[in-house]
Amino acid sequence: MPQAIASDPRVEIESEIEKVLRETESATLSLGENLGKVVREAEQLIEGLKSRIGALGAQGDSSVGAVLDSQVRTVNKFVTLLSDTVGAQDSAAERVLETSRTVAQAAQSVQAISMQSRMLALNTMIEAERLGEQGRPVMVIAQEMRELSENISASNQEITRLATELVPLLDQVKHNIGALRQQTGDFTKRFETERENIGAATRSLEGTVRETLSAGDQRLANILALSNQSLVDLQSQDIISQRLRRVLRLNGEGTAEDASKPLLDQARKGGPSTREKIESGDATDRFLSESLGGRAANLDAGSMTMF
Amino acid sequence: MTKILVVDDSATMRQQVRQVLTGGGFEVVEAVDGQDGLAKVTADKDVKVMILDVNMPRMNGIELAEALHANGRMAAGLNVVMLTTEGHAELIARAKAAGAKGWIVKPFKPDLLLAAVKKMAA
């Protein structure tokens, strides 16, 4: 059971101030540690934000818009090449179709010539028959002419058949190429429209990200500035402590030390009192300048002089 | 990593200085008064810069600077800057005569302290 503290007001003041000093120092250290963490976290957050989503808000060649434009240019080149190739195939198919039709017409002409040759060979054979032995060599030539005409006719029929079959196939090829050309054209138009939409959305996204980063930067900068200022403000605890110790010293001057010390011991809670610290050399209550006369302090708080 | 010795009897001040300097890439060791500071700097030759409070028990900062000047440690490359609530011209003159390189009045601005230490550590 602690003894009642004698009601010497100076001792009570000293005891209270001692407690205040201990508690404020403890609180200040804790605040300083936490504020230091806030500053470090804020700095890391800024760096993290910039590295993670900074590319979205970047400008120049590395921006999303620039990368997208580059990809669009590549696709455009491919589509143009495809369109040109399809156009060339369409033109080639048209020429082949025309050639096939020409071949079919030529085959019909050859068929007529072949028919005439056969008639001519037949008439020649009749005349050779009439001439008897003298017409024999002519008969041989006429027979060969007839065989040649029959062979030409057979080949011609095959050519005509093939050409006739080729025409609808080529028509189909031409139709398919036309459809491909149409689809390529449609794709180009659709792609152009979507590219514009994507471009607009990307520019909007880039702007939003830039604004967000900028606003975040500003707010974090404000947090940092305020936290740093608070850290500076915490230094006042040291200054206040020194002044309170001086108050204690002034408070104790002229008192009967022997009488007050036992009371001080009773008032003590925890470690040694400020007075005991001062007396044992563990604390100072004096400003060095107090012992100096003449020029007063003339430097502002926070000022720095390098020699 | 450059080693800095902070000598101050206030735990709050030592914490503030330590946070600023470690954030600036320095290694920080601490001493609680002039005698402790003298013992630590004598034992550790790697200390490049010392930040000294003036009003401290047992041995004040000016006396510590004068001791370091007398034992030749400052001439051997140790840089000292004073960090104090004091601003008396006579004290500043004593510190300067003892070889201190600067005088900063509390509460200090972190960027100024860091700039001063970087300059002295270079």
CSV table of C-alpha atoms in Angstrom, one decimal:
chain,number,residue,atom,x,y,z
A,1,MET,CA,0.0,0.0,0.0
A,2,PRO,CA,1.8,3.2,-1.1
A,3,GLN,CA,2.1,6.0,1.3
A,4,ALA,CA,0.1,9.2,0.7
A,5,ILE,CA,2.1,11.8,-1.0
A,6,ALA,CA,2.8,14.9,1.0
A,7,SER,CA,1.1,17.9,-0.4
A,8,ASP,CA,4.2,19.9,-1.4
A,9,PRO,CA,3.0,21.4,-4.6
A,10,ARG,CA,6.5,21.7,-6.2
A,11,VAL,CA,7.1,18.0,-5.6
A,12,GLU,CA,3.7,17.1,-7.1
A,13,ILE,CA,4.4,19.3,-10.1
A,14,GLU,CA,7.7,17.6,-10.6
A,15,SER,CA,6.1,14.2,-10.3
A,16,GLU,CA,3.4,15.1,-12.8
A,17,ILE,CA,5.9,16.7,-15.3
A,18,GLU,CA,8.1,13.6,-15.0
A,19,LYS,CA,5.1,11.4,-16.0
A,20,VAL,CA,4.2,13.8,-18.8
A,21,LEU,CA,7.8,13.6,-20.1
A,22,ARG,CA,7.9,9.9,-20.1
A,23,GLU,CA,4.5,9.5,-21.7
A,24,THR,CA,5.0,12.1,-24.4
A,25,GLU,CA,8.4,10.6,-25.3
A,26,SER,CA,6.8,7.2,-25.6
A,27,ALA,CA,3.9,8.5,-27.6
A,28,THR,CA,6.2,10.6,-29.8
A,29,LEU,CA,8.4,7.6,-30.6
A,30,SER,CA,5.4,5.6,-31.5
A,31,LEU,CA,4.0,8.4,-33.7
A,32,GLY,CA,7.3,8.9,-35.3
A,33,GLU,CA,7.6,5.2,-36.1
A,34,ASN,CA,4.1,5.1,-37.5
A,35,LEU,CA,4.5,8.2,-39.6
A,36,GLY,CA,7.8,6.9,-40.9
A,37,LYS,CA,5.9,3.8,-42.0
A,38,VAL,CA,3.2,5.9,-43.6
A,39,VAL,CA,5.8,7.9,-45.6
A,40,ARG,CA,7.6,4.7,-46.8
A,41,GLU,CA,4.3,3.0,-47.7
A,42,ALA,CA,3.2,6.1,-49.6
A,43,GLU,CA,6.5,6.2,-51.5
A,44,GLN,CA,6.2,2.5,-52.3
A,45,LEU,CA,2.6,2.9,-53.4
A,46,ILE,CA,3.6,5.7,-55.8
A,47,GLU,CA,6.4,3.6,-57.3
A,48,GLY,CA,4.1,0.5,-57.5
A,49,LEU,CA,1.3,2.4,-59.2
A,50,LYS,CA,3.7,3.9,-61.7
A,51,SER,CA,5.3,0.6,-62.6
A,52,ARG,CA,2.0,-1.4,-62.7
A,53,ILE,CA,-0.3,0.8,-64.7
A,54,GLY,CA,2.0,3.5,-65.8
A,55,ALA,CA,2.2,2.0,-69.3
A,56,LEU,CA,-1.5,2.6,-69.8
A,57,GLY,CA,-1.0,6.3,-69.2
A,58,ALA,CA,2.3,6.5,-71.0
A,59,GLN,CA,2.7,8.8,-74.0
A,60,GLY,CA,4.8,8.4,-77.1
A,61,ASP,CA,5.9,5.1,-78.8
A,62,SER,CA,5.3,3.0,-75.7
A,63,SER,CA,1.7,4.1,-75.2
A,64,VAL,CA,-1.2,1.7,-75.8
A,65,GLY,CA,-2.5,3.9,-78.5
A,66,ALA,CA,0.8,3.8,-80.4
A,67,VAL,CA,1.1,0.0,-80.0
A,68,LEU,CA,-2.5,-0.4,-81.3
A,69,ASP,CA,-1.8,2.0,-84.2
A,70,SER,CA,1.2,-0.1,-85.1
A,71,GLN,CA,-0.8,-3.3,-85.1
A,72,VAL,CA,-3.6,-1.7,-87.1
A,73,ARG,CA,-1.0,-0.6,-89.7
A,74,THR,CA,0.2,-4.3,-89.9
A,75,VAL,CA,-3.3,-5.6,-90.3
A,76,ASN,CA,-4.1,-2.9,-92.9
A,77,LYS,CA,-1.0,-3.9,-94.9
A,78,PHE,CA,-2.1,-7.6,-94.8
A,79,VAL,CA,-5.7,-6.7,-95.9
A,80,THR,CA,-4.4,-4.6,-98.7
A,81,LEU,CA,-2.1,-7.3,-99.9
A,82,LEU,CA,-4.9,-9.9,-99.6
A,83,SER,CA,-7.3,-7.6,-101.6
A,84,ASP,CA,-4.7,-7.0,-104.3
A,85,THR,CA,-4.0,-10.8,-104.6
A,86,VAL,CA,-7.7,-11.6,-104.7
A,87,GLY,CA,-8.1,-8.9,-107.4
A,88,ALA,CA,-5.3,-10.4,-109.4
A,89,GLN,CA,-6.8,-13.9,-109.1
A,90,ASP,CA,-10.2,-12.5,-110.3
A,91,SER,CA,-8.5,-11.0,-113.3
A,92,ALA,CA,-6.6,-14.2,-114.1
A,93,ALA,CA,-9.8,-16.3,-113.7
A,94,GLU,CA,-11.6,-14.0,-116.2
A,95,ARG,CA,-8.7,-14.4,-118.7
A,96,VAL,CA,-8.8,-18.2,-118.3
A,97,LEU,CA,-12.6,-18.2,-118.8
A,98,GLU,CA,-12.3,-16.1,-122.0
A,99,THR,CA,-9.5,-18.4,-123.3
A,100,SER,CA,-11.7,-21.4,-122.6
A,101,ARG,CA,-14.6,-19.9,-124.5
A,102,THR,CA,-12.2,-19.0,-127.4
A,103,VAL,CA,-10.9,-22.6,-127.4
A,104,ALA,CA,-14.5,-23.9,-127.6
A,105,GLN,CA,-15.2,-21.6,-130.5
A,106,ALA,CA,-12.0,-22.6,-132.2
A,107,ALA,CA,-12.8,-26.3,-131.7
A,108,GLN,CA,-16.2,-25.7,-133.4
A,109,SER,CA,-14.4,-24.1,-136.4
A,110,VAL,CA,-11.9,-27.0,-136.5
A,111,GLN,CA,-14.9,-29.4,-136.4
A,112,ALA,CA,-16.3,-27.8,-139.5
A,113,ILE,CA,-12.9,-27.9,-141.3
A,114,SER,CA,-12.6,-31.5,-140.3
A,115,MET,CA,-16.0,-32.3,-141.7
A,116,GLN,CA,-15.1,-30.5,-145.0
A,117,SER,CA,-11.8,-32.5,-145.1
A,118,ARG,CA,-13.7,-35.8,-144.7
A,119,MET,CA,-16.1,-34.8,-147.5
A,120,LEU,CA,-13.1,-33.9,-149.7
A,121,ALA,CA,-11.4,-37.2,-148.9
A,122,LEU,CA,-14.7,-39.1,-149.7
A,123,ASN,CA,-15.1,-37.4,-153.1
A,124,THR,CA,-11.4,-38.0,-153.9
A,125,MET,CA,-11.9,-41.7,-153.1
A,126,ILE,CA,-14.9,-41.9,-155.5
A,127,GLU,CA,-12.9,-40.2,-158.2
A,128,ALA,CA,-9.9,-42.5,-157.6
A,129,GLU,CA,-12.2,-45.5,-157.8
A,130,ARG,CA,-13.4,-44.3,-161.2
A,131,LEU,CA,-9.8,-44.0,-162.5
A,132,GLY,CA,-9.1,-47.6,-161.6
A,133,GLU,CA,-5.5,-48.6,-161.5
A,134,GLN,CA,-4.3,-45.1,-162.3
A,135,GLY,CA,-6.2,-43.7,-159.4
A,136,ARG,CA,-4.7,-46.1,-156.9
A,137,PRO,CA,-2.0,-43.8,-155.5
A,138,VAL,CA,-4.7,-41.0,-155.1
A,139,MET,CA,-7.0,-43.6,-153.3
A,140,VAL,CA,-4.2,-44.2,-150.7
A,141,ILE,CA,-3.8,-40.4,-150.1
A,142,ALA,CA,-7.6,-40.0,-149.9
A,143,GLN,CA,-7.9,-42.8,-147.3
A,144,GLU,CA,-5.2,-41.2,-145.2
A,145,MET,CA,-6.9,-37.9,-145.4
A,146,ARG,CA,-10.1,-39.5,-144.3
A,147,GLU,CA,-8.4,-41.2,-141.3
A,148,LEU,CA,-6.7,-37.8,-140.4
A,149,SER,CA,-10.0,-36.0,-140.5
A,150,GLU,CA,-11.6,-38.7,-138.3
A,151,ASN,CA,-8.7,-38.4,-135.8
A,152,ILE,CA,-8.9,-34.6,-135.8
A,153,SER,CA,-12.7,-34.8,-135.3
A,154,ALA,CA,-12.2,-37.2,-132.4
A,155,SER,CA,-9.6,-34.9,-130.7
A,156,ASN,CA,-11.7,-31.9,-131.4
A,157,GLN,CA,-14.7,-33.5,-129.8
A,158,GLU,CA,-12.6,-34.2,-126.7
A,159,ILE,CA,-11.3,-30.6,-126.7
A,160,THR,CA,-14.8,-29.3,-127.0
A,161,ARG,CA,-16.0,-31.5,-124.2
A,162,LEU,CA,-13.2,-30.4,-121.9
A,163,ALA,CA,-13.6,-26.7,-122.8
A,164,THR,CA,-17.4,-27.0,-122.2
A,165,GLU,CA,-16.8,-28.6,-118.8
A,166,LEU,CA,-14.2,-26.0,-117.9
A,167,VAL,CA,-16.4,-23.0,-118.4
A,168,PRO,CA,-18.9,-23.7,-115.6
A,169,LEU,CA,-16.0,-24.6,-113.3
A,170,LEU,CA,-14.2,-21.4,-114.1
A,171,ASP,CA,-17.5,-19.5,-113.6
A,172,GLN,CA,-17.6,-21.0,-110.1
A,173,VAL,CA,-14.0,-20.0,-109.4
A,174,LYS,CA,-14.7,-16.5,-110.6
A,175,HIS,CA,-17.8,-16.4,-108.4
A,176,ASN,CA,-15.9,-17.6,-105.4
A,177,ILE,CA,-13.2,-15.0,-106.0
A,178,GLY,CA,-15.8,-12.3,-106.3
A,179,ALA,CA,-17.3,-13.4,-102.9
A,180,LEU,CA,-13.9,-13.4,-101.3
A,181,ARG,CA,-13.3,-10.0,-102.7
A,182,GLN,CA,-16.6,-8.8,-101.3
A,183,GLN,CA,-15.8,-10.3,-97.9
A,184,THR,CA,-12.4,-8.7,-97.9
A,185,GLY,CA,-13.9,-5.3,-98.7
A,186,ASP,CA,-16.5,-5.8,-96.0
A,187,PHE,CA,-13.9,-6.8,-93.5
A,188,THR,CA,-11.8,-3.7,-94.4
A,189,LYS,CA,-14.7,-1.4,-93.8
A,190,ARG,CA,-15.7,-3.2,-90.5
A,191,PHE,CA,-12.1,-3.2,-89.4
A,192,GLU,CA,-11.8,0.5,-90.1
A,193,THR,CA,-14.9,1.3,-88.1
A,194,GLU,CA,-13.8,-0.9,-85.2
A,195,ARG,CA,-10.3,0.5,-85.3
A,196,GLU,CA,-11.8,4.0,-84.9
A,197,ASN,CA,-13.9,2.8,-82.0
A,198,ILE,CA,-11.0,1.1,-80.3
A,199,GLY,CA,-8.8,4.1,-81.0
A,200,ALA,CA,-11.3,6.4,-79.4
A,201,ALA,CA,-11.8,4.1,-76.4
A,202,THR,CA,-8.0,3.7,-76.0
A,203,ARG,CA,-7.4,7.4,-76.1
A,204,SER,CA,-10.2,7.8,-73.5
A,205,LEU,CA,-8.6,5.1,-71.3
A,206,GLU,CA,-5.2,6.6,-71.6
A,207,GLY,CA,-6.5,10.0,-70.6
A,208,THR,CA,-8.4,8.6,-67.6
A,209,VAL,CA,-5.3,6.7,-66.5
A,210,ARG,CA,-3.1,9.7,-66.8
A,211,GLU,CA,-5.6,11.9,-64.9
A,212,THR,CA,-6.0,9.2,-62.2
A,213,LEU,CA,-2.2,8.8,-61.9
A,214,SER,CA,-1.8,12.5,-61.8
A,215,ALA,CA,-4.5,13.0,-59.1
A,216,GLY,CA,-3.1,10.0,-57.1
A,217,ASP,CA,0.4,11.4,-57.4
A,218,GLN,CA,-0.8,14.8,-56.1
A,219,ARG,CA,-2.7,13.3,-53.2
A,220,LEU,CA,0.1,11.0,-52.3
A,221,ALA,CA,2.5,13.9,-52.5
A,222,ASN,CA,0.2,15.8,-50.2
A,223,ILE,CA,0.2,12.9,-47.8
A,224,LEU,CA,3.9,12.7,-47.9
A,225,ALA,CA,4.3,16.4,-47.4
A,226,LEU,CA,1.9,16.4,-44.4
A,227,SER,CA,3.5,13.3,-42.9
A,228,ASN,CA,7.0,14.8,-43.3
A,229,GLN,CA,5.8,18.0,-41.7
A,230,SER,CA,4.3,16.0,-38.9
A,231,LEU,CA,7.6,14.3,-38.4
A,232,VAL,CA,9.2,17.7,-38.1
A,233,ASP,CA,6.6,18.7,-35.6
A,234,LEU,CA,7.3,15.7,-33.5
A,235,GLN,CA,10.8,17.1,-32.9
A,236,SER,CA,9.1,19.7,-30.7
A,237,GLN,CA,8.8,17.0,-28.0
A,238,ASP,CA,12.6,17.2,-27.5
A,239,ILE,CA,12.4,21.0,-27.3
A,240,ILE,CA,9.5,20.9,-24.9
A,241,SER,CA,11.3,18.3,-22.7
A,242,GLN,CA,14.3,20.5,-22.4
A,243,ARG,CA,12.2,23.5,-21.4
A,244,LEU,CA,10.2,21.4,-18.9
A,245,ARG,CA,13.4,20.3,-17.3
A,246,ARG,CA,14.4,23.9,-17.0
A,247,VAL,CA,11.1,24.6,-15.4
A,248,LEU,CA,11.8,21.8,-13.0
A,249,ARG,CA,15.2,23.2,-12.1
A,250,LEU,CA,13.8,26.7,-11.6
A,251,ASN,CA,11.0,25.1,-9.5
A,252,GLY,CA,13.5,23.3,-7.3
A,253,GLU,CA,15.8,26.2,-6.8
A,254,GLY,CA,15.7,27.5,-3.2
A,255,THR,CA,13.9,24.5,-1.8
A,256,ALA,CA,15.3,22.3,1.0
A,257,GLU,CA,16.6,19.4,-1.0
A,258,ASP,CA,16.9,17.1,2.0
A,259,ALA,CA,13.2,17.6,2.8
A,260,SER,CA,11.9,17.2,-0.7
A,261,LYS,CA,13.9,14.1,-1.7
A,262,PRO,CA,12.1,11.5,0.3
A,263,LEU,CA,8.8,12.9,-0.9
A,264,LEU,CA,10.1,12.7,-4.4
A,265,ASP,CA,11.0,9.1,-3.9
A,266,GLN,CA,7.5,8.4,-2.7
A,267,ALA,CA,6.1,10.2,-5.7
A,268,ARG,CA,8.2,8.3,-8.2
A,269,LYS,CA,6.4,5.8,-10.4
A,270,GLY,CA,8.7,3.7,-12.6
A,271,GLY,CA,12.3,5.0,-13.4
A,272,PRO,CA,14.3,7.7,-11.8
A,273,SER,CA,12.8,11.2,-11.7
A,274,THR,CA,14.1,14.0,-13.9
A,275,ARG,CA,15.7,15.6,-10.9
A,276,GLU,CA,17.5,12.4,-10.1
A,277,LYS,CA,18.6,12.0,-13.7
A,278,ILE,CA,20.0,15.5,-13.6
A,279,GLU,CA,21.7,15.0,-10.3
A,280,SER,CA,23.3,11.7,-11.5
A,281,GLY,CA,24.3,13.2,-14.8
A,282,ASP,CA,21.9,11.2,-16.9
A,283,ALA,CA,20.0,14.3,-18.0
A,284,THR,CA,20.6,18.0,-18.5
A,285,ASP,CA,18.4,20.8,-17.5
A,286,ARG,CA,20.6,23.6,-18.6
A,287,PHE,CA,20.9,25.3,-21.9
A,288,LEU,CA,24.6,25.9,-22.6
A,289,SER,CA,23.8,29.4,-23.7
A,290,GLU,CA,22.3,30.2,-20.3
A,291,SER,CA,25.8,30.6,-18.9
A,292,LEU,CA,26.8,32.9,-21.7
A,293,GLY,CA,26.1,36.6,-21.7
A,294,GLY,CA,26.2,39.0,-24.6
A,295,ARG,CA,24.7,38.1,-28.0
A,296,ALA,CA,21.4,36.3,-27.8
A,297,ALA,CA,20.3,33.5,-30.1
A,298,ASN,CA,19.8,34.8,-33.6
A,299,LEU,CA,19.1,31.7,-35.7
A,300,ASP,CA,15.7,30.7,-36.8
A,301,ALA,CA,14.4,27.2,-36.1
A,302,GLY,CA,15.2,24.9,-39.0
A,303,SER,CA,18.0,27.1,-40.3
A,304,MET,CA,21.3,25.6,-41.4
A,305,THR,CA,24.7,27.2,-41.5
A,306,MET,CA,27.6,25.4,-43.2
A,307,PHE,CA,31.0,26.6,-42.3
B,1,MET,CA,27.3,2.2,-47.0
B,2,THR,CA,28.5,5.3,-45.2
B,3,LYS,CA,28.2,5.2,-41.4
B,4,ILE,CA,26.7,8.1,-39.5
B,5,LEU,CA,26.8,8.5,-35.7
B,6,VAL,CA,23.9,10.4,-34.2
B,7,VAL,CA,24.6,11.7,-30.7
B,8,ASP,CA,21.5,13.1,-28.9
B,9,ASP,CA,20.0,12.4,-25.5
B,10,SER,CA,16.5,12.6,-26.9
B,11,ALA,CA,15.2,9.3,-28.3
B,12,THR,CA,12.7,11.2,-30.4
B,13,MET,CA,15.4,13.2,-32.1
B,14,ARG,CA,17.6,10.1,-32.7
B,15,GLN,CA,14.6,8.4,-34.2
B,16,GLN,CA,13.8,11.3,-36.5
B,17,VAL,CA,17.4,11.6,-37.7
B,18,ARG,CA,17.8,7.9,-38.1
B,19,GLN,CA,14.6,7.7,-40.3
B,20,VAL,CA,15.8,10.5,-42.5
B,21,LEU,CA,19.3,9.2,-43.0
B,22,THR,CA,18.4,5.5,-43.5
B,23,GLY,CA,15.9,6.7,-46.1
B,24,GLY,CA,18.8,8.4,-47.8
B,25,GLY,CA,20.8,5.2,-47.9
B,26,PHE,CA,23.1,5.8,-44.9
B,27,GLU,CA,23.9,3.4,-42.0
B,28,VAL,CA,23.0,5.0,-38.7
B,29,VAL,CA,24.4,4.2,-35.2
B,30,GLU,CA,23.3,6.1,-32.1
B,31,ALA,CA,24.7,7.4,-28.9
B,32,VAL,CA,22.8,8.9,-26.0
B,33,ASP,CA,25.2,11.6,-24.8
B,34,GLY,CA,28.7,13.0,-25.4
B,35,GLN,CA,30.6,10.4,-23.5
B,36,ASP,CA,28.7,7.6,-25.2
B,37,GLY,CA,29.4,9.3,-28.5
B,38,LEU,CA,33.1,9.6,-27.8
B,39,ALA,CA,33.3,5.9,-26.8
B,40,LYS,CA,31.5,4.8,-29.9
B,41,VAL,CA,33.4,6.9,-32.4
B,42,THR,CA,36.7,5.9,-30.8
B,43,ALA,CA,35.8,2.2,-31.2
B,44,ASP,CA,34.5,2.5,-34.7
B,45,LYS,CA,36.8,3.9,-37.3
B,46,ASP,CA,34.2,3.6,-40.1
B,47,VAL,CA,32.1,6.5,-38.8
B,48,LYS,CA,32.4,9.2,-41.5
B,49,VAL,CA,30.0,11.8,-40.2
B,50,MET,CA,28.7,12.7,-36.7
B,51,ILE,CA,25.6,14.7,-35.8
B,52,LEU,CA,25.9,16.2,-32.4
B,53,ASP,CA,23.3,17.7,-30.1
B,54,VAL,CA,24.7,20.5,-27.9
B,55,ASN,CA,22.8,20.2,-24.6
B,56,MET,CA,23.4,16.7,-23.3
B,57,PRO,CA,24.3,15.2,-19.9
B,58,ARG,CA,27.8,14.1,-18.9
B,59,MET,CA,29.5,15.6,-21.9
B,60,ASN,CA,27.8,18.2,-24.2
B,61,GLY,CA,28.2,18.4,-28.0
B,62,ILE,CA,30.7,21.3,-28.0
B,63,GLU,CA,33.0,19.4,-25.6
B,64,LEU,CA,32.7,16.3,-27.7
B,65,ALA,CA,33.6,18.2,-30.9
B,66,GLU,CA,36.6,19.8,-29.0
B,67,ALA,CA,37.7,16.3,-27.8
B,68,LEU,CA,37.5,14.9,-31.4
B,69,HIS,CA,39.5,17.9,-32.6
B,70,ALA,CA,42.1,17.5,-29.9
B,71,ASN,CA,42.6,13.7,-30.5
B,72,GLY,CA,43.1,14.2,-34.2
B,73,ARG,CA,40.0,12.3,-35.4
B,74,MET,CA,38.6,15.3,-37.3
B,75,ALA,CA,41.9,15.8,-39.0
B,76,ALA,CA,41.7,12.1,-40.0
B,77,GLY,CA,38.5,12.8,-42.0
B,78,LEU,CA,35.6,12.7,-39.5
B,79,ASN,CA,33.0,15.4,-40.3
B,80,VAL,CA,30.8,16.9,-37.6
B,81,VAL,CA,27.6,18.9,-37.8
B,82,MET,CA,25.8,20.3,-34.8
B,83,LEU,CA,22.0,19.8,-34.5
B,84,THR,CA,20.6,21.8,-31.6
B,85,THR,CA,18.0,24.2,-30.2
B,86,GLU,CA,20.8,26.6,-29.4
B,87,GLY,CA,21.8,29.5,-31.6
B,88,HIS,CA,24.2,31.5,-29.5
B,89,ALA,CA,26.9,33.1,-31.5
B,90,GLU,CA,29.6,32.1,-29.0
B,91,LEU,CA,28.7,28.5,-29.1
B,92,ILE,CA,28.6,28.5,-32.9
B,93,ALA,CA,32.1,30.1,-32.9
B,94,ARG,CA,33.4,27.4,-30.5
B,95,ALA,CA,32.0,24.6,-32.6
B,96,LYS,CA,33.5,26.1,-35.7
B,97,ALA,CA,36.9,26.5,-34.0
B,98,ALA,CA,36.7,22.8,-33.0
B,99,GLY,CA,36.3,21.9,-36.6
B,100,ALA,CA,32.5,21.3,-37.0
B,101,LYS,CA,31.3,21.8,-40.5
B,102,GLY,CA,27.8,23.0,-39.9
B,103,TRP,CA,25.1,24.2,-37.4
B,104,ILE,CA,21.5,23.2,-37.8
B,105,VAL,CA,18.8,24.6,-35.5
B,106,LYS,CA,16.0,22.2,-34.3
B,107,PRO,CA,13.5,21.4,-35.5
B,108,PHE,CA,15.4,20.4,-38.6
B,109,LYS,CA,14.1,20.1,-42.1
B,110,PRO,CA,14.7,16.6,-43.3
B,111,ASP,CA,15.8,17.5,-46.8
B,112,LEU,CA,18.3,20.1,-45.5
B,113,LEU,CA,19.9,17.6,-43.0
B,114,LEU,CA,20.1,14.9,-45.7
B,115,ALA,CA,21.7,17.4,-48.1
B,116,ALA,CA,24.3,18.4,-45.5
B,117,VAL,CA,25.1,14.8,-44.6
B,118,LYS,CA,25.4,13.8,-48.3
B,119,LYS,CA,27.8,16.7,-48.8
B,120,MET,CA,30.0,15.7,-45.9
B,121,ALA,CA,29.9,12.0,-46.7
B,122,ALA,CA,31.0,12.7,-50.3
